[in-house]
Coordinates of C-alpha atoms and ligand atoms in Angstrom, one line a residue:
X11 CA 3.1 25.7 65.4
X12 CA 1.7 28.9 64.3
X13 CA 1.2 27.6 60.7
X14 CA -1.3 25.5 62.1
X15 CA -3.5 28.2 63.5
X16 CA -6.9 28.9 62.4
X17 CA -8.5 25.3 61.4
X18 CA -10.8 25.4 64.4
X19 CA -12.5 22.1 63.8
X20 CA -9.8 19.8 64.2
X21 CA -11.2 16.7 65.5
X22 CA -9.2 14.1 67.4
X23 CA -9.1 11.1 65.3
X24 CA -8.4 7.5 65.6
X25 CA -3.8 8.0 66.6
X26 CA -5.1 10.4 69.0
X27 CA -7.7 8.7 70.4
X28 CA -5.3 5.7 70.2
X29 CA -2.3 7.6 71.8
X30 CA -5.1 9.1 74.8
X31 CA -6.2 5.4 75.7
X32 CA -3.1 3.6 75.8
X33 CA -1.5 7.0 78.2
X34 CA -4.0 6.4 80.4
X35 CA -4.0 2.6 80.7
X36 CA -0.4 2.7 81.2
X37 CA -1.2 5.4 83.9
X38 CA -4.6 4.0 85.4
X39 CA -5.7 0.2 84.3
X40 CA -6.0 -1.1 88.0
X41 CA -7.2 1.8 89.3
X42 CA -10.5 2.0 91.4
X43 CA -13.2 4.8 91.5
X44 CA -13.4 6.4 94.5
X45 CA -15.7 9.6 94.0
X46 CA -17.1 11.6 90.7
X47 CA -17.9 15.1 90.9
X48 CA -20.4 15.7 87.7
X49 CA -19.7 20.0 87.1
X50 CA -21.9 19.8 84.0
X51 CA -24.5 17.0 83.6
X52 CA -24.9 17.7 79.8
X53 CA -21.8 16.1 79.2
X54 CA -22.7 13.2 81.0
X55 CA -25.3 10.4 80.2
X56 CA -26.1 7.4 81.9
X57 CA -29.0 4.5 81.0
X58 CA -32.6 5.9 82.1
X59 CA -33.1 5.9 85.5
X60 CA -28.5 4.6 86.5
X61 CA -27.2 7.6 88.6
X62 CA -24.1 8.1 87.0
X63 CA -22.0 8.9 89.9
X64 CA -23.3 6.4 92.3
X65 CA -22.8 3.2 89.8
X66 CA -19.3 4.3 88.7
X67 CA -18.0 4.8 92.3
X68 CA -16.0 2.1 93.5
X69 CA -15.6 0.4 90.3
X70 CA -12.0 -0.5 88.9
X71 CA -10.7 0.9 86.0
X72 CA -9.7 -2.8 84.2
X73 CA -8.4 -1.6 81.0
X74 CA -8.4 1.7 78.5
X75 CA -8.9 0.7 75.1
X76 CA -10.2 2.7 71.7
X77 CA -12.9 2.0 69.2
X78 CA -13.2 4.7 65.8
X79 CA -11.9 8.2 67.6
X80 CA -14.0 7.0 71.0
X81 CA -12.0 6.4 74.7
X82 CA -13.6 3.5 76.3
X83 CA -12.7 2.5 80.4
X84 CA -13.6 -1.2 80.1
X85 CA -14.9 -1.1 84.2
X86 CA -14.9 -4.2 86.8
X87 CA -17.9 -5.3 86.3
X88 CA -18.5 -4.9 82.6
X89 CA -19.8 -1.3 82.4
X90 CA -17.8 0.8 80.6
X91 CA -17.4 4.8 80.2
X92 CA -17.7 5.6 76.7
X93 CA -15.8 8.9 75.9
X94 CA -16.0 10.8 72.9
X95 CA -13.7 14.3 72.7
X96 CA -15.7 15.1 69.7
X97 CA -13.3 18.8 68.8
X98 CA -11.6 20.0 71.7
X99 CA -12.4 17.3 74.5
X100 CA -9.7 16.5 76.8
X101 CA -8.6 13.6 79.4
X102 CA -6.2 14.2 81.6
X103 CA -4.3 12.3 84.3
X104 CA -2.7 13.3 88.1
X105 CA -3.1 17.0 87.2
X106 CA -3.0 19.2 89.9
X107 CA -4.2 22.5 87.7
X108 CA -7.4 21.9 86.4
X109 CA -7.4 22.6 82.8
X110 CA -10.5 25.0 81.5
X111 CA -13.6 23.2 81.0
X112 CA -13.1 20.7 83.5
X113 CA -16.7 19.2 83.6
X114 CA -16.2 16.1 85.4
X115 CA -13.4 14.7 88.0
X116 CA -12.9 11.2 89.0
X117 CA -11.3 10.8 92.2
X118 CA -8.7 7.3 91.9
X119 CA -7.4 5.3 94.2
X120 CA -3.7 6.3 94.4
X121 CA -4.4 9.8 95.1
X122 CA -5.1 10.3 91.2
X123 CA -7.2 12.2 89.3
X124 CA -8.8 11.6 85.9
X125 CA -10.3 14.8 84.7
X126 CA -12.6 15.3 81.9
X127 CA -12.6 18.8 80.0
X128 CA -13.8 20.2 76.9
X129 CA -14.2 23.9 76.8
X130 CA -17.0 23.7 74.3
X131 CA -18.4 21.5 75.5
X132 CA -19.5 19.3 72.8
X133 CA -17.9 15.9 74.2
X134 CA -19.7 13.4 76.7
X135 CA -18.9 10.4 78.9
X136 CA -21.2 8.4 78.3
X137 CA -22.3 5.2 81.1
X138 CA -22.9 2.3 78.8
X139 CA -24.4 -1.4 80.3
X140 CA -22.8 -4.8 80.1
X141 CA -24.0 -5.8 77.1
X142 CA -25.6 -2.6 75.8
X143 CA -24.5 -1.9 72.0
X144 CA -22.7 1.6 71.8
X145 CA -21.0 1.3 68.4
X146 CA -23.8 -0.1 66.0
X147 CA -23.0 3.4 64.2
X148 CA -19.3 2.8 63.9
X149 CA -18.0 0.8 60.8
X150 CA -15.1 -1.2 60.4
X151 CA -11.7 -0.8 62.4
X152 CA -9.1 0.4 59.4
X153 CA -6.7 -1.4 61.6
X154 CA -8.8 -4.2 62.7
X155 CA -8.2 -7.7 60.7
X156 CA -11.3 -7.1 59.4
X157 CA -10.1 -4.3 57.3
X158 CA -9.0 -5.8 54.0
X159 CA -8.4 -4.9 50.1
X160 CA -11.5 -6.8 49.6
X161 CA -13.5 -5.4 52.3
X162 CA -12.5 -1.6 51.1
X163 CA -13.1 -2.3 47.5
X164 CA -16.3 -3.3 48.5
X165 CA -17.5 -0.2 50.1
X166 CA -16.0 1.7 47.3
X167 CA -17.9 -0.6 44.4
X168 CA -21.0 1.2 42.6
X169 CA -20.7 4.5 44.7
X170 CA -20.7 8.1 43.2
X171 CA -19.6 9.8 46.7
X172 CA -16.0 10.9 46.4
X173 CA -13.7 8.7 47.9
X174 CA -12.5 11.5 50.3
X175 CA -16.5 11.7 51.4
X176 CA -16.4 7.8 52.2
X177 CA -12.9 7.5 53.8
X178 CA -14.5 10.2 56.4
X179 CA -17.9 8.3 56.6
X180 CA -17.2 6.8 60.3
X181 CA -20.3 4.4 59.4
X182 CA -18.4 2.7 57.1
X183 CA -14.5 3.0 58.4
X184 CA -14.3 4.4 62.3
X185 CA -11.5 6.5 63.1
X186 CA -10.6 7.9 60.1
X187 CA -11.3 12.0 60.2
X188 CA -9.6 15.2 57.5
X189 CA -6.2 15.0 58.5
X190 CA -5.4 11.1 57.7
X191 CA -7.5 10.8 54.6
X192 CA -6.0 13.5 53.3
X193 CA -2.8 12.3 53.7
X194 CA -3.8 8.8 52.9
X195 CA -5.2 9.8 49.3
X196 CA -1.8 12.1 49.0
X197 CA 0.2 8.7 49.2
X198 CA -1.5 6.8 47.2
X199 CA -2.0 9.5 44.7
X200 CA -5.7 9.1 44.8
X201 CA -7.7 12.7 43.9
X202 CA -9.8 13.3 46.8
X203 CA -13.1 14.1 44.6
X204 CA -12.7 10.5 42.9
X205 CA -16.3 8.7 42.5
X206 CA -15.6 5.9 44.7
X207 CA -16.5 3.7 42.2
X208 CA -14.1 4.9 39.3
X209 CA -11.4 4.3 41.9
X210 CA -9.4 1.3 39.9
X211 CA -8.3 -2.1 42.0
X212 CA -4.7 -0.8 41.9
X213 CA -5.4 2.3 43.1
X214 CA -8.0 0.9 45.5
X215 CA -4.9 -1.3 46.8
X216 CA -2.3 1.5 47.6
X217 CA -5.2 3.9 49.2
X218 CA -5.9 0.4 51.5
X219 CA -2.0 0.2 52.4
X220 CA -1.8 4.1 52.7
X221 CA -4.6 4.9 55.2
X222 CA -3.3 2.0 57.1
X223 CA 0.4 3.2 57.0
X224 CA -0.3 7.0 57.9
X225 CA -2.7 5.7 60.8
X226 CA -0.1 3.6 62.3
X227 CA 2.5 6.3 61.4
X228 CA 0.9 8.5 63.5
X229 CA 0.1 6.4 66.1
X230 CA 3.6 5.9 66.3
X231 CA 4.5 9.6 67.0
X232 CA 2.0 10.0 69.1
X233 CA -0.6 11.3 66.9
X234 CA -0.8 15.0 65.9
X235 CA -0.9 18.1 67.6
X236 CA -3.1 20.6 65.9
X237 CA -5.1 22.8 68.2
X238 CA -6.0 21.4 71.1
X239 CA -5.2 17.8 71.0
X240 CA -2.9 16.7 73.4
X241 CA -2.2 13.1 75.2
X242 CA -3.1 11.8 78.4
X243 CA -0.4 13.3 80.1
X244 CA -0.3 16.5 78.1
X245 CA 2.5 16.0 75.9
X246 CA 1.4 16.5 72.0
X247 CA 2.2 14.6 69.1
X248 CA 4.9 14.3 66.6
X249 CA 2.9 13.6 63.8
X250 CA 2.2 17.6 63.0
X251 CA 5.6 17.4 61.7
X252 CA 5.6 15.0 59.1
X253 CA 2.4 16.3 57.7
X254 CA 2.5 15.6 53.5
X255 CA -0.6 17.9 52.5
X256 CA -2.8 18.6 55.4
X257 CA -2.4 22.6 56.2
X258 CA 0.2 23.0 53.7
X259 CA -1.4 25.2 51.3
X260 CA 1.0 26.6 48.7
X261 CA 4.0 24.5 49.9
X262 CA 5.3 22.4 47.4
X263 CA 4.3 19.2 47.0
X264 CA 6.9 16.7 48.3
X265 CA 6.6 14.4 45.5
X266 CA 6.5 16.3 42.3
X267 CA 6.9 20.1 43.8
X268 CA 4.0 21.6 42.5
X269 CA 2.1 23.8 44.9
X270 CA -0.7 22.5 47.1
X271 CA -4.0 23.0 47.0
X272 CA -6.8 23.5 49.1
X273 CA -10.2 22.8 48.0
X274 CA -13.9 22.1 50.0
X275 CA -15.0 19.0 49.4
X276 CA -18.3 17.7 51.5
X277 CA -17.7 21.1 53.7
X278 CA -14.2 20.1 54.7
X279 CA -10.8 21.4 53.9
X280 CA -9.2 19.3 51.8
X281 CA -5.7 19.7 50.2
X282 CA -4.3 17.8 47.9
X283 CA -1.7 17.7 45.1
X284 CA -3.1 18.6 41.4
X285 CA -0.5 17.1 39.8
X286 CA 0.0 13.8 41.6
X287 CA -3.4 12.6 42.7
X288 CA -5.5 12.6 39.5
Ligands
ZN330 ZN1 2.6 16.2 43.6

């Protein structure tokens, strides 16, 4: 793993976030509340005038789902806990050592834990309503039904942003973050600095079919270990592995052998393959 040292903004993206929520329904769906200790109440919000702590307790955990690179406990009675690990946010099951950070424990029924830690501190848990819109902000589901040739031609039609710059756009397509539209636009042998709108149908086709191949790819493996991400349970991915161009600078490419590049496109790493993606 040392290769992959030194990117220190590695976000968990939609297979991790996917990988995270279906560990911990496996471990937890069923579950009830039975106490919240809140060690940091920036990293916890709740509706105006909901304690946090008193609503959530005694509520059962009905089901762990995902929506873009969010965590969302789908509660009892229709509240949910919206959780975003934002870059180095964790959740973490039955642990008996508390990893660093830990800024909020739930207590389960079962003798289980459910911690919550993010040593910077930039992720939250967020209390949302029955009812209350979260996700307004969040565009389509890339693995959703609603995710279509037609639907991602569309966003691409009559915009100069580079296609990287849109795949990333989460108002647009949720989930996808540097790592999988990299290696989407690798695959499909797409430049990443493109103008969306010079992108042709065919091309437009195979980037469709690639972002949704690497995403369920990864999701298959577990997602990817870089940094800090690791599952519910601790274990990290597989995905890391199988990288084609993401932290590969200088290796050659897979396809044609020429060397990787990295260049900075909309203040992100990106690395791509001259030769192939033109
Ligand atoms: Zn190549």
């Amino acid at each position: 793993m040392a290769s992959f040292r030194g990117f220190a903004c590695v976000v968990p993206e939609l297979p991790e976030a996917e990988t995270i929520a279906r560990g911990l329904h496996g471990a937890i769906a069923g579950a009830t509340i039975r106490s919240v200790e809140i060690r940091s109440k920036k990293n916890v919000l709740a509706p105006r005038g909901v304690s946090f702590a008193q609503r959530v307790t005694g509520e059962r955990i009905a089901s762990v789902t995902r929506r873009g690179k969010y965590v969302v406990f789908d509660l009892g009675s229709g509240w949910r806990l919206v959780v975003g690990l934002r870059m180095t946010g964790r959740l973490v099951v039955g642990s008996r050592e508390e990893p660093p950070g830990t800024h909020v424990v739930f207590g389960l029924s079962g003798r289980r834990r459910l911690l919550f830690a993010d040593v910077r501190t930039f992720g939250r848990v967020r209390l949302v309503a029955p009812g209350e819109r979260w996700d307004h902000a969040l565009g389509i589901e890339p693995l959703g039904a609603g995710f279509t040739v037609e639907a991602f031609a569309g966003m691409l039609a009559g915009r100069k942003t580079p296609v990287k710059v849109l795949l990333l756009d989460q108002k647009r397509i949720a989930g996808v973050g540097n790592i999988y539209a990299c290696e989407a636009l690798w695959r499909a042998e797409v430049r990443p600095s493109r103008p969306s709108r010079t992108v042709t149908r065919a091309a437009a086709t195979r980037l469709h079919h690639a972002v949704i191949d690497v995403l369920t790819r990864a999701i298959a493996l577990g997602g990817s270990s870089i940094d800090d991400y690791v599952d519910a349970r601790g274990a990290r991915g597989g995905f890391q592995d199988v990288l084609s161009v993401y932290g590969r600078l200088g290796a050659p490419c897979a396809r044609c052998g020429e060397p990787i590049v990295r260049t900075m496109l909309g203040q992100r790493g990106t690395w791509w393959c001259r030769r192939c993606q033109r």
